[in-house]
Amino acid sequence: MPWGENVETVELPVTGGEFAVAGDRAPRARRSPHQLERSHESALSALSAVSSYLDSDEDLPSFFGRLSATIAVQTRARRAAFWRLGARGTLGLQPAAYGFADESPVHNIRLPLGARGEGVIELLVFEDQLALLKGSAPELDAMWRNAGLNDVKNSIAVPWRAGERRIGAVAVYDSPHGFTAHDLWVLRLFGMAAGLLWQYKESEDELSHTAARLEEAMAARRHLLNNIAAGGDEARRRFASALHDDSLQLLTAAELQLERCRADSNGSHQGPQLDQVRHTLRKVEDSLRRLLTNVSPEPLQLPGDLREAISERLESLRIRAGIEPHIDISVPADVPPAIQAIILKNIAEALNNVEKHARATKLMVAVEAVDGGVRVAVSDDGTGFVVAESVRMPGHIGLVAMRERAQLAGGWCRIESEPGTGTRISFWVPMSL
Ligand SMILES: Nc1ncnc2c1ncn2[C@@H]1O[C@H](COP(=O)(O)OP(=O)(O)O)[C@@H](O)[C@H]1O
Ligand SMILES: [Mg+2]
């Protein structure tokens, strides 16, 4: 038998929901002003109880405790509880139910879906089809008693839901004079309001989870970027110190031994040959020292040095390749070191390419602060090249590395060129990592 037996003379203010069958069987009566007022008051109390959570820092269990108390008052029940549908299809008690003693068996009750044969939970949670008879829902009462709540006098329950989503059920127990259709209506209102709140809470949790993930990803990116900014330096440092502390010292020792041999063999026929060996060793040493200067890591530019570092590179290009650069550099004061390193590496690569490949006569370098970052453009009037081919040339990774560095920093890099039209490399990197 559906909800609606034993109803007061209420015309129910909610549409939808099968419990509105009251009118199908019993003749509806006009609601008195007093009843209307009661309905409004209940609706208001449901909405304000739920929305109070939104502007407080209250934790969820204590909020549900408070909400259960309000529901009990509004439905004139002695006890009220939210039952939550768990992942394994069981209803479990939401913490802080109202009116139950700490030692009540209610706290240990798990109600599996469908396992009891009666299908009461399905009827309740998914169909909202329990019957109200003489102030109670007999099927529900029987279920509570079976589960160990022997002292339940009467009870009603409705779905706890958000739209089509079923979160569980909300139940009230022990009304001194039995529950009415109005109580049921109030309960349903609370069930829906609490459902919306639950959904809100879940989205909020999801949002903060996503924000945390995003922050982790940003931190990982910053870490990666710092590694890239220092990229290769560590390997070069190790190579340089091995070269210096090992190979060059052994070589010096060999030269000293040779000096002694030379002294011992004074006047012998081996003299010229030993001179020859000494000469070769000197050449080896010279070439190793040159290598050492080339592979020693360049010191990372300190903030403020960027402009100077760029100018130095342009000056050496002018001396070596005879290209007179036009420069327009205005670097913001507080570029972080890792970003400075990226800017310098990209400029150095672009200038190397001009020197190596372009056969240019004109060179233009512009650096400016734009959109919270630094934009750099290096243009030459040289031979130009087919971009799509050159970025795929095996073993030639300068252009690709430029683009990757800029993108990893959260910026972009554009390579514009065609044979005969010169080349323009531009990139932008944000000031913050
Ligand atoms: N400014 C330029 N002018 C002419 N050709 C260039 C320029 N920059 C790059 N290129 C062409 O693109 C190719 C790839 O450049 P890059 O990736 O830096 O590798 P690499 O410099 O080691 O050859 C070069 O070999 C060259 O053919
Ligand atoms: Mg290159």
PDB file of N, CA, C and O and ligand atoms in Angstrom, residues 348-354 356-357 396-399 402, ligand 2:
ATOM      1  N   ALA A 348      71.747  31.876 -27.006  1.00  0.00           N
ATOM      2  CA  ALA A 348      73.056  31.357 -27.420  1.00  0.00           C
ATOM      3  C   ALA A 348      72.911  30.412 -28.606  1.00  0.00           C
ATOM      4  O   ALA A 348      73.683  30.468 -29.570  1.00  0.00           O
ATOM      5  N   GLU A 349      71.891  29.546 -28.566  1.00  0.00           N
ATOM      6  CA  GLU A 349      71.675  28.598 -29.667  1.00  0.00           C
ATOM      7  C   GLU A 349      71.318  29.342 -30.956  1.00  0.00           C
ATOM      8  O   GLU A 349      71.847  29.040 -32.036  1.00  0.00           O
ATOM      9  N   ALA A 350      70.440  30.344 -30.837  1.00  0.00           N
ATOM     10  CA  ALA A 350      70.037  31.098 -32.037  1.00  0.00           C
ATOM     11  C   ALA A 350      71.250  31.808 -32.641  1.00  0.00           C
ATOM     12  O   ALA A 350      71.439  31.809 -33.863  1.00  0.00           O
ATOM     13  N   LEU A 351      72.099  32.375 -31.779  1.00  0.00           N
ATOM     14  CA  LEU A 351      73.278  33.086 -32.292  1.00  0.00           C
ATOM     15  C   LEU A 351      74.302  32.120 -32.893  1.00  0.00           C
ATOM     16  O   LEU A 351      74.918  32.410 -33.915  1.00  0.00           O
ATOM     17  N   ASN A 352      74.452  30.931 -32.235  1.00  0.00           N
ATOM     18  CA  ASN A 352      75.342  29.919 -32.809  1.00  0.00           C
ATOM     19  C   ASN A 352      74.900  29.564 -34.220  1.00  0.00           C
ATOM     20  O   ASN A 352      75.716  29.425 -35.129  1.00  0.00           O
ATOM     21  N   ASN A 353      73.576  29.397 -34.371  1.00  0.00           N
ATOM     22  CA  ASN A 353      73.056  29.027 -35.684  1.00  0.00           C
ATOM     23  C   ASN A 353      73.318  30.123 -36.709  1.00  0.00           C
ATOM     24  O   ASN A 353      73.656  29.833 -37.855  1.00  0.00           O
ATOM     25  N   VAL A 354      73.158  31.373 -36.273  1.00  0.00           N
ATOM     26  CA  VAL A 354      73.426  32.477 -37.203  1.00  0.00           C
ATOM     27  C   VAL A 354      74.882  32.397 -37.655  1.00  0.00           C
ATOM     28  O   VAL A 354      75.200  32.475 -38.849  1.00  0.00           O
ATOM     29  N   LYS A 356      76.940  29.780 -37.526  1.00  0.00           N
ATOM     30  CA  LYS A 356      77.305  28.555 -38.231  1.00  0.00           C
ATOM     31  C   LYS A 356      76.669  28.440 -39.610  1.00  0.00           C
ATOM     32  O   LYS A 356      77.255  27.946 -40.554  1.00  0.00           O
ATOM     33  N   HIS A 357      75.370  28.827 -39.699  1.00  0.00           N
ATOM     34  CA  HIS A 357      74.618  28.466 -40.902  1.00  0.00           C
ATOM     35  C   HIS A 357      74.157  29.629 -41.773  1.00  0.00           C
ATOM     36  O   HIS A 357      73.883  29.417 -42.954  1.00  0.00           O
ATOM     37  N   HIS A 396      70.724  16.938 -35.130  1.00  0.00           N
ATOM     38  CA  HIS A 396      70.690  18.397 -35.040  1.00  0.00           C
ATOM     39  C   HIS A 396      69.522  18.770 -34.139  1.00  0.00           C
ATOM     40  O   HIS A 396      68.374  18.753 -34.561  1.00  0.00           O
ATOM     41  N   ILE A 397      69.843  19.057 -32.884  1.00  0.00           N
ATOM     42  CA  ILE A 397      68.734  19.196 -31.943  1.00  0.00           C
ATOM     43  C   ILE A 397      68.607  20.611 -31.391  1.00  0.00           C
ATOM     44  O   ILE A 397      67.793  20.868 -30.514  1.00  0.00           O
ATOM     45  N   GLY A 398      69.411  21.529 -31.932  1.00  0.00           N
ATOM     46  CA  GLY A 398      69.406  22.895 -31.394  1.00  0.00           C
ATOM     47  C   GLY A 398      68.033  23.547 -31.438  1.00  0.00           C
ATOM     48  O   GLY A 398      67.549  24.068 -30.424  1.00  0.00           O
ATOM     49  N   LEU A 399      67.383  23.503 -32.610  1.00  0.00           N
ATOM     50  CA  LEU A 399      66.078  24.162 -32.763  1.00  0.00           C
ATOM     51  C   LEU A 399      65.027  23.496 -31.883  1.00  0.00           C
ATOM     52  O   LEU A 399      64.240  24.155 -31.205  1.00  0.00           O
ATOM     53  N   MET A 402      65.449  24.344 -28.271  1.00  0.00           N
ATOM     54  CA  MET A 402      64.966  25.706 -27.981  1.00  0.00           C
ATOM     55  C   MET A 402      63.478  25.681 -27.718  1.00  0.00           C
ATOM     56  O   MET A 402      62.984  26.266 -26.766  1.00  0.00           O
TER      57      MET A 402
HETATM   58 MG    MG B   2      72.327  24.707 -33.772  1.00  0.00          MG
END
